[in-house]
Amino acid sequence: MTLAELPAWSGDETEITRTVELPGFMDAIAVVDRVAVVAEEMNHHPDIDIRWRTLTFRCSTHTAGKVTERDYELASRIDEIVANQS
């Protein structure tokens, strides 16, 4: 998978980022909760910034110092969660 296959994401070889705005705070927290479950299953965790109803996800494989296939897979799963919440 490549960044081009994730149109909602931007970034470079060191980090990919997506910001989403949900209808309300509880909707945003529900998305965070669902992402947390997936991240635990994958044993790969994004950085998440919560600002009321706006979430920013940052994915990078810190041990590799770059974006890896695991980041693209996590980003794709985050896209699915957001699509099902909206």
CSV table of N, CA and C in Angstrom, one decimal:
chain,number,residue,atom,x,y,z
A,1,MET,N,0.9,-1.2,0.0
A,1,MET,CA,0.0,0.0,0.0
A,1,MET,C,0.9,1.2,0.0
A,2,THR,N,0.4,2.3,-0.6
A,2,THR,CA,1.1,3.6,-0.6
A,2,THR,C,0.2,4.7,-0.1
A,3,LEU,N,0.9,5.8,0.1
A,3,LEU,CA,0.1,7.0,0.5
A,3,LEU,C,-0.9,7.4,-0.5
A,4,ALA,N,-0.6,7.2,-1.8
A,4,ALA,CA,-1.5,7.6,-2.9
A,4,ALA,C,-2.9,6.8,-2.7
A,5,GLU,N,-2.8,5.6,-2.1
A,5,GLU,CA,-4.0,4.8,-1.9
A,5,GLU,C,-4.8,5.2,-0.7
A,6,LEU,N,-4.4,6.2,0.0
A,6,LEU,CA,-5.0,6.8,1.2
A,6,LEU,C,-5.2,8.3,1.0
A,7,PRO,N,-6.2,8.6,0.2
A,7,PRO,CA,-6.4,10.1,-0.2
A,7,PRO,C,-6.7,11.0,1.0
A,8,ALA,N,-7.2,10.5,2.1
A,8,ALA,CA,-7.5,11.4,3.2
A,8,ALA,C,-6.2,11.7,4.1
A,9,TRP,N,-5.1,11.0,3.8
A,9,TRP,CA,-3.9,11.1,4.5
A,9,TRP,C,-2.9,12.0,3.8
A,10,SER,N,-2.0,12.6,4.5
A,10,SER,CA,-0.8,13.3,3.9
A,10,SER,C,0.4,13.0,4.7
A,11,GLY,N,1.5,13.3,4.2
A,11,GLY,CA,2.8,13.1,4.9
A,11,GLY,C,3.9,12.8,4.0
A,12,ASP,N,4.9,12.1,4.5
A,12,ASP,CA,6.1,11.8,3.8
A,12,ASP,C,6.6,10.4,4.3
A,13,GLU,N,7.9,10.1,4.0
A,13,GLU,CA,8.4,8.8,4.4
A,13,GLU,C,8.6,8.7,6.0
A,14,THR,N,8.5,9.8,6.7
A,14,THR,CA,8.7,9.7,8.2
A,14,THR,C,7.4,9.6,9.0
A,15,GLU,N,6.3,10.1,8.4
A,15,GLU,CA,5.0,10.2,9.1
A,15,GLU,C,3.9,10.5,8.2
A,16,ILE,N,2.7,9.8,8.4
A,16,ILE,CA,1.5,10.1,7.7
A,16,ILE,C,0.5,10.6,8.7
A,17,THR,N,-0.4,11.5,8.3
A,17,THR,CA,-1.3,12.2,9.2
A,17,THR,C,-2.7,12.4,8.5
A,18,ARG,N,-3.7,12.3,9.4
A,18,ARG,CA,-5.1,12.5,8.9
A,18,ARG,C,-5.8,13.3,10.1
A,19,THR,N,-6.5,14.3,9.7
A,19,THR,CA,-7.4,15.0,10.7
A,19,THR,C,-8.8,14.8,10.2
A,20,VAL,N,-9.7,14.5,11.2
A,20,VAL,CA,-11.1,14.3,11.0
A,20,VAL,C,-11.9,15.1,12.0
A,21,GLU,N,-13.0,15.6,11.5
A,21,GLU,CA,-13.9,16.3,12.4
A,21,GLU,C,-15.2,15.5,12.5
A,22,LEU,N,-15.6,15.2,13.7
A,22,LEU,CA,-16.8,14.4,14.0
A,22,LEU,C,-17.9,15.3,14.5
A,23,PRO,N,-19.2,14.8,14.5
A,23,PRO,CA,-20.3,15.7,14.9
A,23,PRO,C,-20.2,16.3,16.3
A,24,GLY,N,-19.6,15.5,17.2
A,24,GLY,CA,-19.5,16.0,18.6
A,24,GLY,C,-18.4,15.3,19.3
A,25,PHE,N,-18.1,15.7,20.5
A,25,PHE,CA,-17.1,15.2,21.4
A,25,PHE,C,-17.2,13.7,21.6
A,26,MET,N,-18.4,13.3,21.9
A,26,MET,CA,-18.6,11.8,22.2
A,26,MET,C,-18.4,11.0,21.0
A,27,ASP,N,-18.8,11.5,19.8
A,27,ASP,CA,-18.5,10.8,18.5
A,27,ASP,C,-17.0,10.6,18.3
A,28,ALA,N,-16.2,11.7,18.6
A,28,ALA,CA,-14.8,11.7,18.5
A,28,ALA,C,-14.2,10.6,19.5
A,29,ILE,N,-14.7,10.6,20.7
A,29,ILE,CA,-14.1,9.7,21.7
A,29,ILE,C,-14.5,8.2,21.3
A,30,ALA,N,-15.7,8.0,20.7
A,30,ALA,CA,-16.1,6.7,20.2
A,30,ALA,C,-15.1,6.2,19.1
A,31,VAL,N,-14.7,7.1,18.2
A,31,VAL,CA,-13.7,6.8,17.2
A,31,VAL,C,-12.4,6.4,17.8
A,32,VAL,N,-12.0,7.2,18.8
A,32,VAL,CA,-10.7,6.9,19.5
A,32,VAL,C,-10.8,5.5,20.2
A,33,ASP,N,-11.9,5.2,20.8
A,33,ASP,CA,-12.1,3.9,21.4
A,33,ASP,C,-11.9,2.8,20.4
A,34,ARG,N,-12.6,2.9,19.3
A,34,ARG,CA,-12.5,1.9,18.2
A,34,ARG,C,-11.1,1.8,17.6
A,35,VAL,N,-10.4,2.9,17.4
A,35,VAL,CA,-9.1,2.8,17.0
A,35,VAL,C,-8.2,2.2,18.0
A,36,ALA,N,-8.4,2.4,19.3
A,36,ALA,CA,-7.6,1.8,20.3
A,36,ALA,C,-7.7,0.3,20.3
A,37,VAL,N,-8.9,-0.2,20.0
A,37,VAL,CA,-9.0,-1.7,19.9
A,37,VAL,C,-8.2,-2.3,18.8
A,38,VAL,N,-8.3,-1.6,17.6
A,38,VAL,CA,-7.6,-2.1,16.4
A,38,VAL,C,-6.1,-2.0,16.7
A,39,ALA,N,-5.7,-0.9,17.2
A,39,ALA,CA,-4.2,-0.7,17.5
A,39,ALA,C,-3.7,-1.7,18.4
A,40,GLU,N,-4.5,-2.1,19.4
A,40,GLU,CA,-4.0,-3.2,20.3
A,40,GLU,C,-3.9,-4.5,19.6
A,41,GLU,N,-4.9,-4.8,18.8
A,41,GLU,CA,-4.9,-6.0,18.0
A,41,GLU,C,-3.7,-6.1,17.1
A,42,MET,N,-3.3,-4.9,16.5
A,42,MET,CA,-2.2,-4.9,15.6
A,42,MET,C,-0.9,-4.7,16.3
A,43,ASN,N,-0.9,-4.4,17.6
A,43,ASN,CA,0.3,-4.0,18.4
A,43,ASN,C,1.0,-2.9,17.7
A,44,HIS,N,0.3,-1.9,17.2
A,44,HIS,CA,0.8,-0.8,16.5
A,44,HIS,C,-0.1,0.4,16.7
A,45,HIS,N,0.5,1.4,17.4
A,45,HIS,CA,-0.4,2.5,17.9
A,45,HIS,C,-0.1,3.8,17.3
A,46,PRO,N,-1.1,4.5,16.9
A,46,PRO,CA,-0.9,5.9,16.3
A,46,PRO,C,-0.8,6.9,17.5
A,47,ASP,N,-0.3,8.0,17.2
A,47,ASP,CA,-0.4,9.2,18.1
A,47,ASP,C,-1.7,9.9,17.7
A,48,ILE,N,-2.5,10.2,18.7
A,48,ILE,CA,-3.8,10.8,18.5
A,48,ILE,C,-3.9,12.1,19.3
A,49,ASP,N,-4.2,13.1,18.6
A,49,ASP,CA,-4.5,14.4,19.2
A,49,ASP,C,-6.0,14.7,19.2
A,50,ILE,N,-6.6,14.9,20.4
A,50,ILE,CA,-8.0,15.2,20.5
A,50,ILE,C,-8.2,16.6,20.9
A,51,ARG,N,-9.0,17.3,20.0
A,51,ARG,CA,-9.3,18.7,20.2
A,51,ARG,C,-10.8,18.8,20.1
A,52,TRP,N,-11.6,18.7,21.1
A,52,TRP,CA,-13.0,18.7,21.2
A,52,TRP,C,-13.6,17.6,20.2
A,53,ARG,N,-14.0,18.0,19.0
A,53,ARG,CA,-14.5,17.0,18.1
A,53,ARG,C,-13.6,16.7,16.9
A,54,THR,N,-12.4,17.2,17.0
A,54,THR,CA,-11.4,17.1,15.9
A,54,THR,C,-10.3,16.2,16.4
A,55,LEU,N,-10.0,15.1,15.6
A,55,LEU,CA,-9.0,14.2,15.9
A,55,LEU,C,-7.9,14.3,14.8
A,56,THR,N,-6.7,14.2,15.3
A,56,THR,CA,-5.6,14.1,14.3
A,56,THR,C,-4.8,12.8,14.6
A,57,PHE,N,-4.7,12.0,13.6
A,57,PHE,CA,-3.9,10.7,13.8
A,57,PHE,C,-2.6,10.9,13.1
A,58,ARG,N,-1.6,10.4,13.7
A,58,ARG,CA,-0.2,10.4,13.2
A,58,ARG,C,0.3,9.0,13.2
A,59,CYS,N,0.8,8.4,12.1
A,59,CYS,CA,1.3,7.1,12.1
A,59,CYS,C,2.7,7.1,11.6
A,60,SER,N,3.6,6.4,12.3
A,60,SER,CA,5.0,6.2,12.0
A,60,SER,C,5.5,5.0,12.8
A,61,THR,N,6.3,4.3,12.2
A,61,THR,CA,7.0,3.2,13.0
A,61,THR,C,8.2,3.7,13.6
A,62,HIS,N,8.1,4.1,14.9
A,62,HIS,CA,9.2,4.7,15.5
A,62,HIS,C,10.5,3.9,15.5
A,63,THR,N,10.4,2.6,15.7
A,63,THR,CA,11.6,1.8,15.7
A,63,THR,C,12.3,1.7,14.4
A,64,ALA,N,11.6,2.0,13.3
A,64,ALA,CA,12.2,2.0,12.0
A,64,ALA,C,12.6,3.4,11.6
A,65,GLY,N,12.0,4.4,12.3
A,65,GLY,CA,12.3,5.8,11.9
A,65,GLY,C,11.6,6.2,10.6
A,66,LYS,N,10.6,5.5,10.2
A,66,LYS,CA,9.9,5.9,9.0
A,66,LYS,C,8.5,5.2,8.9
A,67,VAL,N,7.8,5.5,7.9
A,67,VAL,CA,6.5,4.9,7.6
A,67,VAL,C,6.7,3.5,7.0
A,68,THR,N,6.0,2.5,7.6
A,68,THR,CA,6.1,1.2,7.1
A,68,THR,C,4.8,0.7,6.6
A,69,GLU,N,4.7,-0.5,6.1
A,69,GLU,CA,3.4,-1.1,5.7
A,69,GLU,C,2.5,-1.2,6.9
A,70,ARG,N,3.0,-1.4,8.1
A,70,ARG,CA,2.1,-1.4,9.3
A,70,ARG,C,1.4,-0.1,9.4
A,71,ASP,N,2.0,1.0,9.1
A,71,ASP,CA,1.4,2.3,9.2
A,71,ASP,C,0.3,2.5,8.2
A,72,TYR,N,0.5,2.0,7.0
A,72,TYR,CA,-0.5,2.1,5.9
A,72,TYR,C,-1.7,1.2,6.3
A,73,GLU,N,-1.4,0.1,6.8
A,73,GLU,CA,-2.5,-0.8,7.2
A,73,GLU,C,-3.3,-0.2,8.3
A,74,LEU,N,-2.7,0.4,9.3
A,74,LEU,CA,-3.4,1.0,10.4
A,74,LEU,C,-4.2,2.2,9.9
A,75,ALA,N,-3.6,3.0,9.0
A,75,ALA,CA,-4.3,4.2,8.4
A,75,ALA,C,-5.6,3.7,7.7
A,76,SER,N,-5.5,2.6,7.0
A,76,SER,CA,-6.6,2.1,6.3
A,76,SER,C,-7.7,1.6,7.2
A,77,ARG,N,-7.3,1.0,8.3
A,77,ARG,CA,-8.3,0.6,9.3
A,77,ARG,C,-8.9,1.8,10.0
A,78,ILE,N,-8.1,2.9,10.2
A,78,ILE,CA,-8.7,4.1,10.8
A,78,ILE,C,-9.7,4.7,9.8
A,79,ASP,N,-9.4,4.7,8.5
A,79,ASP,CA,-10.3,5.2,7.5
A,79,ASP,C,-11.7,4.4,7.6
A,80,GLU,N,-11.6,3.1,7.8
A,80,GLU,CA,-12.8,2.3,7.9
A,80,GLU,C,-13.6,2.7,9.1
A,81,ILE,N,-13.0,2.9,10.2
A,81,ILE,CA,-13.6,3.3,11.5
A,81,ILE,C,-14.3,4.7,11.3
A,82,VAL,N,-13.6,5.6,10.8
A,82,VAL,CA,-14.1,7.0,10.6
A,82,VAL,C,-15.3,6.9,9.6
A,83,ALA,N,-15.2,6.2,8.6
A,83,ALA,CA,-16.3,6.1,7.6
A,83,ALA,C,-17.6,5.5,8.2
A,84,ASN,N,-17.4,4.5,9.1
A,84,ASN,CA,-18.6,3.9,9.8
A,84,ASN,C,-19.1,4.7,10.9
A,85,GLN,N,-18.4,5.7,11.4
A,85,GLN,CA,-18.9,6.6,12.5
A,85,GLN,C,-19.6,7.8,11.9
A,86,SER,N,-19.2,8.3,10.8
A,86,SER,CA,-19.7,9.5,10.3
A,86,SER,C,-21.2,9.3,9.8
